[in-house]
Amino acid sequence: MKRSVLPVLTVVLALLVIWYGAAVWLNAAWAQDRATRAGVELSLAELVADTWAQDKPKLPAPHQVAVELWETTVEKKITSKRSLVYHSWITLSATLLGFALGTALGIALAVGIVYNRVMDMSVMPWVIASQTIPILAIAPMIIVVLNAVGISGLLPKAMISMYLSFFPVVVGMVKGLRSPAIMQLDQMKTWNASPAQTFWKLRLPSSLPYLFTSMKVAMAASLVGAIVGELPTGAVAGLGARLLAGSYYGQTIQIWSALFMAAALAAVLVGLIGLVQRLVLKRMGMA
Amino acid sequence: MGAGAGQAVAGQGAAPAGAVIAARNLDLTFQTGDGPVHALKGVSLDIRKGDFVSFIGPSGCGKTTFLRCIAGLEEPTGGSLSVNGMTPDAARRARAYGYVFQAAGLYPWRTIGRNVSLPLEIMGYGRAEIAERVARVLALVDLAGFEKKYPWQLSGGMQQRASIARALAFDADILLMDEPFGALDEIVRDHLNEQLLQLWARTDKTICFVTHSIPEAVYLSTRIVVMSPRPGRITDVIDSPLPRERPLDIRDTPEFLDVAHRVREGLRSGHAYEG
């Protein structure tokens, strides 16, 4: 544990240095511009200080994003429309619902593919084709179509999350359900086990390591789906809405803080799955 | 036998009384990309109740394939085969045999006790009966007290014993064993061979045992079936003159060496075919 701290810190430090440097480089033009118009000459120190403290910088400095994050999470009431916690919750709820739907759909399709020859031959190409369509192209259509039949709010966004998250689960679970050795399947046959018994007692437990791995990918994809689902709808709440509003009004600090919030959310969610994975597989003697 | 024998045994009349497994002119040809492979050709054999029959031969001689035919895991392409007077598939459905594979194949997520109870759960035994049977067969293979342990906590030999217990748990009369001790070292193997004989004496099962070790085959069996490849066939069937009671040092007696010699000759003549 201790040995890994130093390399990680080194990388973080290097990233911060590069970031601050890039902020100077990208924001210097605007600072110079303003100084020229005001008819003042900037020293190097003044220039650097200015590039790290602009209202609408091209690239906000890390401490600006940190301050924004602090102000919009800790200092705002979570019921406030300006609280990042509130927006995160909106996105999180769609993510979790979409993830649950996507995982369920993925497992159902995988079971069908493994147990049904017709599905094995026909479903997989469609599953793959579904992922080649850019989600940005199909997201507005899902929203519009569902809106037309009277479904709005959480569910359309969750559907887009599901659309992205079922794919890794199908692929992982097909592999997982097929992971038992021929010998183990023969053994089931010698006991005259029914297909259902073989599924519950052998195939499903064998597939769990694959399921957890694909659920991690699915969770990250699900979050992306929820955010993308908030972009084309002119949603007023959610991390996607924060990104969109930020880009409308040039609020780069707001965009970056929403991005960091999304990244932190993804890290926590994937980490939670990893934790459950460790506990379950250890208990099953498979880790 | 009797009523059901008609479907099972064709040609040379019914199997002799007491034959648990009867094969007549059994053929099995696999169609592969390189043309047909004759895994078994003209195999005829009767196995009596209570026999310990070993199948020995080089790889590709069809010994495992024959065992899988008995188990109903492969479908013969010719001839007839009956198990307990039924077709192999009907016998499989009737759970007539326990099958021990080369690898123990225990489920890592189940304890030893729950591994042994797996076939019993599948067959729908009641909870109390399962507990009683698991305790009994684990004692039979000297694993009493290991019920709560996980497979990874056991040595390879103990795992294989657990898999034998699992095959015994549902009281099938026939035990089919496919090189069960092939992956174990010689010392463990000797020990398990001795235990297997004791178990056989106590339970009166009919055992079919595939091996590629001559001493193992001679030490264990009442009959040794020598097979040779391309096509897979039986070249010799040796009735062992050794008594049923066999201490390990019987392997140094002249009778034992005689039988071993005859097995070796049989294997050699099988190879001479290929030139």
Coordinates of C-alpha atoms in Angstrom, one line a residue:
Chain A
M1 CA 0.0 0.0 0.0
K2 CA 2.7 2.5 1.1
R3 CA 4.8 1.7 -1.9
S4 CA 2.1 2.6 -4.3
V5 CA 1.5 6.1 -2.8
L6 CA 4.7 7.7 -4.0
P7 CA 4.3 6.8 -7.7
V8 CA 0.6 7.9 -7.6
L9 CA 1.5 11.2 -6.0
T10 CA 4.3 11.8 -8.5
V11 CA 1.9 11.3 -11.4
V12 CA -0.7 13.6 -9.8
L13 CA 1.9 16.2 -9.3
A14 CA 3.1 16.0 -12.9
L15 CA -0.4 16.3 -14.1
L16 CA -1.0 19.4 -12.0
V17 CA 2.2 21.0 -13.3
I18 CA 1.2 20.3 -16.9
W19 CA -2.3 21.6 -16.2
Y20 CA -1.1 24.9 -14.7
G21 CA 1.3 25.3 -17.5
A22 CA -1.4 24.7 -20.1
A23 CA -3.7 27.1 -18.3
V24 CA -1.0 29.8 -18.7
W25 CA -0.4 29.0 -22.3
L26 CA -4.1 28.9 -23.3
N27 CA -5.4 31.8 -21.2
A28 CA -2.4 34.2 -21.9
A29 CA -3.8 35.6 -25.1
W30 CA -7.0 36.8 -23.4
A31 CA -5.0 38.3 -20.6
Q32 CA -2.7 40.2 -23.0
D33 CA -5.7 41.3 -25.0
R34 CA -7.4 42.8 -22.0
A35 CA -4.2 44.4 -20.8
T36 CA -3.6 46.0 -24.2
R37 CA -7.1 47.4 -24.3
A38 CA -6.6 48.8 -20.8
G39 CA -3.3 50.2 -21.9
V40 CA -1.2 48.5 -19.3
E41 CA 1.9 46.4 -19.5
L42 CA 1.8 43.0 -17.7
S43 CA 4.9 41.6 -16.0
L44 CA 5.4 37.8 -16.2
A45 CA 4.2 37.3 -12.6
E46 CA 1.1 39.4 -13.3
L47 CA 0.4 37.6 -16.5
V48 CA 0.6 34.2 -14.8
A49 CA -1.6 35.3 -11.9
D50 CA -4.2 36.6 -14.4
T51 CA -4.3 33.4 -16.4
W52 CA -5.0 31.4 -13.2
A53 CA -7.8 33.7 -12.1
Q54 CA -10.0 34.5 -15.1
D55 CA -13.8 34.4 -14.9
K56 CA -14.3 32.5 -18.2
P57 CA -10.9 31.0 -18.9
K58 CA -10.3 28.7 -21.9
L59 CA -8.8 26.3 -19.4
P60 CA -9.5 26.9 -15.7
A61 CA -6.7 26.3 -13.3
P62 CA -7.1 23.3 -10.9
H63 CA -7.7 25.4 -7.9
Q64 CA -10.5 27.3 -9.6
V65 CA -12.2 24.0 -10.4
A66 CA -11.6 22.9 -6.8
V67 CA -13.1 26.0 -5.4
E68 CA -16.1 25.7 -7.7
L69 CA -16.6 22.1 -6.6
W70 CA -16.4 23.0 -3.0
E71 CA -18.9 25.9 -3.3
T72 CA -21.4 23.8 -5.3
T73 CA -21.3 20.7 -3.2
V74 CA -20.5 21.6 0.4
E75 CA -21.7 25.3 0.6
K76 CA -24.9 24.9 -1.3
K77 CA -28.0 23.2 0.2
I78 CA -28.5 20.0 -1.7
T79 CA -32.0 21.0 -2.7
S80 CA -30.7 24.1 -4.4
K81 CA -30.8 24.1 -8.2
R82 CA -27.1 25.2 -8.2
S83 CA -26.0 22.4 -6.0
L84 CA -23.8 19.9 -7.8
V85 CA -25.0 17.2 -5.4
Y86 CA -28.5 17.8 -6.6
H87 CA -27.5 17.5 -10.3
S88 CA -25.4 14.5 -9.6
W89 CA -28.4 12.8 -7.9
I90 CA -30.5 13.4 -11.0
T91 CA -27.9 11.8 -13.2
L92 CA -27.1 9.1 -10.7
S93 CA -30.8 7.9 -10.5
A94 CA -31.0 7.6 -14.3
T95 CA -27.6 5.8 -14.3
L96 CA -28.6 3.3 -11.7
L97 CA -32.0 2.6 -13.3
G98 CA -30.4 2.2 -16.7
F99 CA -27.7 0.0 -15.3
A100 CA -30.2 -2.2 -13.6
L101 CA -32.3 -2.5 -16.8
G102 CA -29.2 -3.0 -19.0
T103 CA -27.8 -5.7 -16.8
A104 CA -31.1 -7.5 -16.7
L105 CA -31.5 -7.2 -20.5
G106 CA -27.9 -8.3 -21.0
I107 CA -28.2 -11.4 -18.8
A108 CA -31.6 -12.3 -20.4
L109 CA -30.1 -12.0 -23.9
A110 CA -27.0 -14.0 -22.9
V111 CA -29.1 -16.8 -21.5
G112 CA -31.1 -16.9 -24.7
I113 CA -28.0 -16.9 -26.8
V114 CA -26.4 -19.8 -24.8
Y115 CA -29.5 -21.9 -24.6
N116 CA -31.2 -21.2 -27.9
R117 CA -29.5 -22.0 -31.2
V118 CA -31.6 -19.7 -33.3
M119 CA -30.8 -16.8 -30.9
D120 CA -27.2 -17.8 -30.9
M121 CA -27.1 -17.4 -34.7
S122 CA -29.3 -14.3 -35.0
V123 CA -29.0 -12.0 -31.9
M124 CA -25.3 -11.4 -31.6
P125 CA -24.9 -9.5 -34.9
W126 CA -27.7 -7.2 -33.9
V127 CA -26.3 -6.6 -30.5
I128 CA -23.0 -5.6 -32.1
A129 CA -24.7 -3.5 -34.8
S130 CA -26.6 -1.7 -32.1
Q131 CA -23.4 -0.4 -30.6
T132 CA -22.1 0.9 -33.9
I133 CA -24.8 3.6 -34.0
P134 CA -23.5 6.8 -32.4
I135 CA -25.4 7.2 -29.2
L136 CA -25.5 11.0 -29.8
A137 CA -27.5 10.3 -33.0
I138 CA -30.0 7.9 -31.4
A139 CA -30.5 9.6 -28.0
P140 CA -32.7 12.5 -29.2
M141 CA -34.9 10.0 -31.1
I142 CA -35.4 7.9 -28.1
I143 CA -36.3 10.9 -26.1
V144 CA -38.7 12.2 -28.8
V145 CA -40.4 8.9 -29.4
L146 CA -40.9 8.1 -25.7
N147 CA -42.1 11.7 -25.2
A148 CA -44.7 11.1 -27.9
V149 CA -46.1 8.1 -26.1
G150 CA -46.2 10.1 -22.9
I151 CA -43.0 8.8 -21.2
S152 CA -40.7 11.5 -20.0
G153 CA -38.4 12.4 -17.1
L154 CA -36.2 9.6 -15.7
L155 CA -37.2 6.7 -17.9
P156 CA -36.0 8.0 -21.3
K157 CA -32.6 8.8 -19.9
A158 CA -32.5 5.4 -18.3
M159 CA -33.3 3.8 -21.6
I160 CA -30.3 5.4 -23.2
S161 CA -28.1 4.2 -20.3
M162 CA -29.6 0.7 -20.8
Y163 CA -28.8 0.9 -24.5
L164 CA -25.1 1.5 -23.7
S165 CA -24.8 -0.8 -20.7
F166 CA -26.5 -4.0 -21.9
F167 CA -23.7 -4.6 -24.5
P168 CA -20.8 -5.5 -22.2
V169 CA -23.1 -7.6 -20.0
V170 CA -24.2 -9.7 -23.0
V171 CA -20.7 -10.2 -24.2
G172 CA -19.3 -11.0 -20.8
M173 CA -22.2 -13.3 -19.7
V174 CA -22.2 -15.3 -23.0
K175 CA -18.5 -16.0 -22.3
G176 CA -19.2 -16.6 -18.6
L177 CA -22.1 -19.0 -19.1
R178 CA -20.0 -20.9 -21.6
S179 CA -17.0 -21.1 -19.3
P180 CA -17.7 -24.5 -17.6
A181 CA -15.4 -27.2 -19.0
I182 CA -16.9 -29.9 -21.2
M183 CA -16.0 -32.3 -18.4
Q184 CA -18.2 -30.4 -16.0
L185 CA -21.1 -30.4 -18.4
D186 CA -20.6 -34.1 -19.1
Q187 CA -20.6 -34.7 -15.3
M188 CA -24.0 -32.9 -15.1
K189 CA -25.2 -35.2 -17.9
T190 CA -24.1 -38.3 -15.9
W191 CA -26.3 -37.2 -13.1
N192 CA -29.2 -36.7 -15.6
A193 CA -29.5 -33.0 -14.5
S194 CA -32.1 -30.9 -16.2
P195 CA -31.1 -27.8 -18.2
A196 CA -32.4 -25.6 -15.4
Q197 CA -30.4 -27.5 -12.8
T198 CA -27.3 -27.2 -15.0
F199 CA -27.9 -23.4 -15.3
W200 CA -28.5 -22.7 -11.6
K201 CA -25.9 -25.0 -10.1
L202 CA -23.1 -24.8 -12.7
R203 CA -23.4 -22.2 -15.5
L204 CA -24.6 -19.2 -13.4
P205 CA -22.0 -19.6 -10.5
S206 CA -19.2 -20.1 -13.1
S207 CA -20.2 -16.9 -14.9
L208 CA -20.1 -14.6 -11.9
P209 CA -16.5 -13.5 -12.3
Y210 CA -17.4 -12.5 -15.9
L211 CA -20.6 -10.8 -14.8
F212 CA -18.8 -8.6 -12.3
T213 CA -16.1 -7.6 -14.8
S214 CA -18.7 -6.7 -17.4
M215 CA -20.8 -4.9 -14.9
K216 CA -17.9 -2.5 -14.2
V217 CA -17.7 -1.6 -17.8
A218 CA -21.5 -1.4 -18.0
M219 CA -21.7 1.0 -15.0
A220 CA -19.3 3.5 -16.6
A221 CA -21.1 3.2 -19.9
S222 CA -24.4 3.7 -18.1
L223 CA -23.2 7.0 -16.6
V224 CA -22.1 8.2 -20.0
G225 CA -25.5 7.3 -21.4
A226 CA -27.3 9.2 -18.7
I227 CA -25.2 12.3 -19.3
V228 CA -25.7 12.1 -23.1
G229 CA -29.4 11.6 -22.5
E230 CA -29.5 15.0 -20.8
L231 CA -27.7 16.9 -23.6
P232 CA -30.2 16.9 -26.5
T233 CA -33.3 17.4 -24.4
G234 CA -32.5 20.7 -23.0
A235 CA -32.8 19.1 -19.6
V236 CA -32.7 21.6 -16.7
A237 CA -31.1 19.3 -14.2
G238 CA -28.4 16.7 -14.2
L239 CA -24.7 16.7 -14.9
G240 CA -25.4 16.7 -18.6
A241 CA -27.5 19.8 -18.2
R242 CA -24.7 21.5 -16.2
L243 CA -22.3 20.7 -19.1
L244 CA -24.7 22.0 -21.6
A245 CA -25.5 25.2 -19.7
G246 CA -21.8 25.7 -19.0
S247 CA -21.0 25.5 -22.7
Y248 CA -23.8 27.9 -23.7
Y249 CA -22.6 30.6 -21.3
G250 CA -18.9 29.9 -21.6
Q251 CA -18.8 28.8 -18.0
T252 CA -15.7 26.6 -18.4
I253 CA -15.2 26.3 -14.6
Q254 CA -18.7 24.9 -14.3
I255 CA -18.1 22.4 -17.1
W256 CA -14.9 21.2 -15.6
S257 CA -16.4 20.8 -12.2
A258 CA -19.3 18.8 -13.7
L259 CA -16.7 16.7 -15.5
F260 CA -14.8 16.0 -12.3
M261 CA -18.1 15.2 -10.5
A262 CA -19.0 12.7 -13.2
A263 CA -15.5 11.1 -13.0
A264 CA -15.7 10.8 -9.3
L265 CA -19.2 9.3 -9.5
A266 CA -18.0 6.7 -12.0
A267 CA -15.0 5.9 -9.9
V268 CA -17.2 5.4 -6.8
L269 CA -19.8 3.3 -8.6
V270 CA -17.2 1.1 -10.3
G271 CA -15.3 0.8 -7.1
L272 CA -18.4 -0.3 -5.3
I273 CA -18.9 -3.1 -7.9
G274 CA -15.3 -4.1 -7.4
L275 CA -15.8 -4.3 -3.7
V276 CA -18.9 -6.5 -4.0
Q277 CA -17.0 -8.6 -6.6
R278 CA -14.1 -9.1 -4.1
L279 CA -16.4 -10.1 -1.3
V280 CA -18.6 -12.4 -3.4
L281 CA -15.8 -14.2 -5.2
K282 CA -13.8 -14.6 -2.0
R283 CA -16.8 -16.1 -0.3
M284 CA -17.2 -18.4 -3.4
G285 CA -13.5 -19.4 -3.2
M286 CA -13.0 -18.0 -6.7
A287 CA -10.7 -15.1 -6.0
Chain B
M1 CA -32.7 -58.7 -17.7
G2 CA -35.4 -60.8 -19.3
A3 CA -38.1 -58.6 -20.6
G4 CA -35.9 -55.6 -21.5
A5 CA -33.2 -57.7 -23.1
G6 CA -34.6 -57.7 -26.6
Q7 CA -33.9 -54.1 -27.3
A8 CA -30.5 -54.2 -25.8
V9 CA -28.7 -57.3 -27.2
A10 CA -29.1 -58.2 -30.8
G11 CA -27.4 -60.9 -32.8
Q12 CA -25.6 -63.5 -30.7
G13 CA -28.5 -63.9 -28.2
A14 CA -29.0 -62.4 -24.8
A15 CA -26.1 -61.5 -22.5
P16 CA -25.0 -64.2 -20.1
A17 CA -26.7 -64.2 -16.8
G18 CA -25.0 -61.8 -14.4
A19 CA -23.6 -59.5 -17.1
V20 CA -24.2 -56.0 -16.0
I21 CA -22.6 -54.5 -19.1
A22 CA -22.8 -56.3 -22.4
A23 CA -21.2 -55.1 -25.6
R24 CA -21.6 -56.8 -28.9
N25 CA -19.6 -55.8 -32.0
L26 CA -19.6 -52.2 -30.9
D27 CA -18.5 -49.7 -33.5
L28 CA -18.0 -46.0 -33.1
T29 CA -16.7 -43.9 -36.0
F30 CA -16.2 -40.2 -35.7
Q31 CA -16.5 -38.1 -38.8
T32 CA -13.7 -35.6 -38.9
G33 CA -12.3 -33.2 -41.5
D34 CA -9.6 -35.7 -42.2
G35 CA -12.0 -38.5 -42.9
P36 CA -13.6 -41.1 -40.5
V37 CA -11.8 -42.1 -37.3
H38 CA -12.5 -45.6 -36.0
A39 CA -12.5 -45.0 -32.3
L40 CA -14.0 -48.4 -31.6
K41 CA -14.3 -51.4 -34.0
G42 CA -16.0 -54.7 -33.2
V43 CA -15.7 -54.4 -29.5
S44 CA -17.5 -57.3 -27.6
L45 CA -17.2 -57.7 -23.9
D46 CA -19.3 -58.9 -20.9
I47 CA -18.8 -57.4 -17.5
R48 CA -20.2 -59.4 -14.6
K49 CA -21.7 -57.9 -11.5
G50 CA -19.0 -57.3 -8.9
D51 CA -16.1 -57.3 -11.4
F52 CA -13.3 -54.9 -11.3
V53 CA -12.4 -54.4 -14.9
S54 CA -9.5 -52.3 -16.1
F55 CA -9.1 -51.0 -19.6
I56 CA -5.5 -50.4 -20.6
G57 CA -3.9 -49.3 -23.8
P58 CA -2.0 -46.5 -25.5
S59 CA -3.8 -43.2 -26.1
G60 CA -6.3 -43.4 -29.0
C61 CA -7.1 -47.0 -28.3
G62 CA -10.7 -46.2 -27.4
K63 CA -10.6 -47.0 -23.7
T64 CA -12.1 -43.7 -22.6
T65 CA -14.5 -43.8 -25.6
F66 CA -15.8 -47.2 -24.6
L67 CA -16.3 -45.9 -21.0
R68 CA -18.2 -42.9 -22.4
C69 CA -20.4 -45.2 -24.5
I70 CA -21.3 -47.2 -21.3
A71 CA -22.1 -43.9 -19.7
G72 CA -24.3 -42.8 -22.6
L73 CA -22.1 -39.8 -23.2
E74 CA -21.2 -41.1 -26.7
E75 CA -23.6 -42.8 -29.2
P76 CA -22.1 -46.0 -30.8
T77 CA -22.5 -46.1 -34.6
G78 CA -22.9 -49.9 -34.7
G79 CA -23.4 -53.0 -32.6
S80 CA -25.2 -53.2 -29.4
L81 CA -24.5 -52.2 -25.8
S82 CA -26.6 -52.8 -22.7
V83 CA -26.2 -51.5 -19.2
N84 CA -28.2 -53.2 -16.5
G85 CA -30.3 -54.6 -19.3
M86 CA -31.2 -51.2 -20.6
T87 CA -29.8 -49.0 -23.3
P88 CA -26.9 -46.8 -22.0
D89 CA -29.1 -43.7 -22.3
A90 CA -31.9 -45.3 -20.3
A91 CA -29.3 -46.5 -17.7
R92 CA -28.0 -42.9 -17.5
R93 CA -31.5 -41.6 -16.9
A94 CA -32.0 -44.3 -14.3
R95 CA -28.8 -43.1 -12.6
A96 CA -27.2 -46.6 -12.9
Y97 CA -23.6 -45.5 -12.6
G98 CA -21.3 -43.0 -10.9
Y99 CA -18.6 -41.5 -13.1
V100 CA -15.3 -40.3 -11.9
F101 CA -13.4 -38.1 -14.3
Q102 CA -9.7 -37.5 -14.7
A103 CA -9.9 -34.2 -12.9
A104 CA -11.8 -34.1 -9.6
G105 CA -13.9 -31.3 -11.0
L106 CA -15.1 -30.1 -7.6
Y107 CA -16.9 -26.7 -7.5
P108 CA -14.7 -24.1 -5.8
W109 CA -17.7 -22.3 -4.4
R110 CA -19.0 -25.4 -2.6
T111 CA -17.6 -27.0 0.5
I112 CA -16.6 -30.7 0.2
G113 CA -19.8 -31.7 1.8
R114 CA -21.9 -29.5 -0.5
N115 CA -19.9 -30.9 -3.5
V116 CA -20.8 -34.4 -2.5
S117 CA -24.4 -33.4 -2.0
L118 CA -24.6 -31.9 -5.5
P119 CA -25.8 -35.0 -7.4
L120 CA -28.2 -35.7 -4.5
E121 CA -29.7 -32.2 -4.8
I122 CA -30.1 -32.7 -8.5
M123 CA -31.8 -36.1 -7.9
G124 CA -34.2 -34.6 -5.5
Y125 CA -33.2 -36.3 -2.2
G126 CA -34.5 -34.8 1.0
R127 CA -32.4 -32.7 3.3
A128 CA -32.0 -35.3 6.1
E129 CA -31.2 -38.1 3.6
I130 CA -28.6 -35.9 1.9
A131 CA -26.8 -35.2 5.2
E132 CA -26.8 -38.8 6.2
R133 CA -25.5 -40.0 2.8
V134 CA -22.8 -37.3 2.6
A135 CA -21.5 -38.3 6.0
R136 CA -21.5 -41.9 5.1
V137 CA -19.7 -41.7 1.8
L138 CA -17.2 -39.2 3.1
A139 CA -16.4 -41.7 5.9
L140 CA -16.1 -44.4 3.2
V141 CA -13.3 -42.4 1.4
D142 CA -11.7 -41.4 4.7
L143 CA -12.7 -37.8 4.5
A144 CA -14.9 -37.6 7.6
G145 CA -14.4 -34.2 9.2
F146 CA -13.6 -32.4 6.0
E147 CA -17.2 -31.6 5.2
K148 CA -16.9 -27.9 5.8
K149 CA -13.6 -27.5 4.0
Y150 CA -13.3 -25.9 0.6
P151 CA -11.6 -27.8 -2.3
W152 CA -8.6 -25.5 -2.4
Q153 CA -7.9 -26.5 1.3
L154 CA -7.4 -30.1 0.2
S155 CA -4.5 -31.9 -1.5
G156 CA -5.0 -33.3 -5.0
G157 CA -5.4 -36.9 -3.7
M158 CA -8.0 -35.8 -1.2
Q159 CA -9.9 -33.9 -3.9
Q160 CA -10.0 -37.0 -6.0
R161 CA -11.3 -39.0 -3.0
A162 CA -14.0 -36.4 -2.6
S163 CA -15.0 -36.8 -6.2
I164 CA -15.2 -40.6 -5.7
A165 CA -17.4 -40.0 -2.7
R166 CA -19.6 -37.8 -4.9
A167 CA -19.9 -40.6 -7.4
L168 CA -20.8 -43.1 -4.7
A169 CA -23.3 -40.8 -2.9
F170 CA -26.4 -42.0 -4.9
D171 CA -25.7 -45.7 -4.6
A172 CA -25.3 -46.6 -8.2
D173 CA -24.2 -50.2 -8.6
I174 CA -21.7 -49.3 -11.3
L175 CA -18.6 -47.1 -10.9
L176 CA -17.0 -45.8 -14.1
M177 CA -13.6 -44.3 -13.5
D178 CA -11.6 -42.6 -16.3
E179 CA -7.9 -42.4 -15.2
P180 CA -9.0 -41.0 -11.8
F181 CA -5.5 -41.1 -10.4
G182 CA -3.6 -40.2 -13.6
A183 CA -2.6 -36.7 -12.4
L184 CA -1.4 -37.8 -8.9
D185 CA 2.1 -38.8 -7.9
E186 CA 3.0 -42.4 -7.4
I187 CA 2.9 -42.5 -3.6
V188 CA -0.5 -40.9 -3.4
R189 CA -1.7 -43.2 -6.2
D190 CA -0.5 -46.4 -4.3
H191 CA -2.4 -45.2 -1.3
L192 CA -5.6 -44.5 -3.2
N193 CA -5.4 -47.8 -5.1
E194 CA -5.3 -49.6 -1.8
Q195 CA -8.2 -47.6 -0.5
L196 CA -10.2 -48.2 -3.7
L197 CA -9.8 -51.9 -3.3
Q198 CA -11.0 -51.8 0.2
L199 CA -14.0 -49.7 -0.9
W200 CA -14.8 -52.1 -3.7
A201 CA -14.7 -55.0 -1.2
R202 CA -17.0 -53.2 1.2
T203 CA -19.5 -52.0 -1.4
D204 CA -19.6 -54.8 -4.0
K205 CA -19.8 -52.4 -6.9
T206 CA -19.0 -53.2 -10.5
I207 CA -16.1 -51.0 -11.4
C208 CA -14.8 -50.1 -14.9
F209 CA -11.4 -48.4 -14.6
V210 CA -9.5 -46.8 -17.4
T211 CA -5.7 -46.5 -16.9
H212 CA -2.4 -46.4 -18.7
S213 CA -0.4 -47.9 -15.9
I214 CA 0.3 -51.6 -16.0
P215 CA 1.0 -52.1 -12.3
E216 CA -2.2 -50.2 -11.4
A217 CA -4.3 -52.3 -13.8
V218 CA -2.9 -55.6 -12.5
Y219 CA -3.1 -54.6 -8.8
L220 CA -6.7 -53.5 -9.0
S221 CA -8.5 -55.7 -11.4
T222 CA -10.2 -59.0 -11.6
R223 CA -10.1 -58.7 -15.4
I224 CA -7.8 -56.6 -17.5
V225 CA -8.9 -55.6 -21.0
V226 CA -6.0 -54.7 -23.2
M227 CA -6.8 -52.4 -26.1
S228 CA -4.9 -51.1 -29.1
P229 CA -5.5 -48.1 -31.5
R230 CA -6.4 -47.5 -35.1
P231 CA -9.0 -48.9 -35.0
G232 CA -9.7 -49.0 -31.3
R233 CA -10.2 -52.6 -30.4
I234 CA -9.8 -55.3 -27.7
T235 CA -6.6 -57.4 -28.2
D236 CA -6.7 -59.4 -25.0
V237 CA -8.9 -60.0 -22.0
I238 CA -7.0 -61.4 -19.0
D239 CA -8.7 -62.9 -16.0
S240 CA -6.5 -62.2 -13.0
P241 CA -5.5 -65.2 -10.9
L242 CA -4.8 -62.9 -7.9
P243 CA -7.0 -63.3 -4.8
R244 CA -9.5 -60.5 -4.1
E245 CA -7.6 -59.7 -0.9
R246 CA -4.6 -57.8 -2.0
P247 CA -2.0 -56.1 0.2
L248 CA 0.3 -53.7 -1.6
D249 CA 3.3 -56.1 -1.5
I250 CA 1.4 -58.6 -3.7
R251 CA 3.0 -56.7 -6.5
D252 CA 6.3 -58.5 -5.8
T253 CA 4.8 -62.0 -6.2
P254 CA 5.5 -64.1 -9.3
E255 CA 1.7 -64.3 -10.0
F256 CA 1.5 -60.5 -10.2
L257 CA 4.6 -60.3 -12.4
D258 CA 3.1 -63.0 -14.6
V259 CA 0.0 -61.1 -15.2
A260 CA 1.9 -57.8 -15.7
H261 CA 4.0 -59.6 -18.3
R262 CA 1.0 -60.8 -20.2
V263 CA -0.5 -57.3 -20.2
R264 CA 2.8 -56.0 -21.6
E265 CA 2.8 -58.7 -24.3
G266 CA -0.7 -57.8 -25.2
L267 CA 0.2 -54.1 -25.5
R268 CA 3.2 -54.9 -27.6
S269 CA 1.3 -57.2 -30.0
G270 CA -1.3 -54.5 -30.4
H271 CA 1.4 -52.1 -31.6
A272 CA 3.0 -54.7 -33.9
Y273 CA -0.1 -54.3 -36.1
E274 CA 1.0 -50.9 -37.2
G275 CA 4.4 -52.3 -38.4

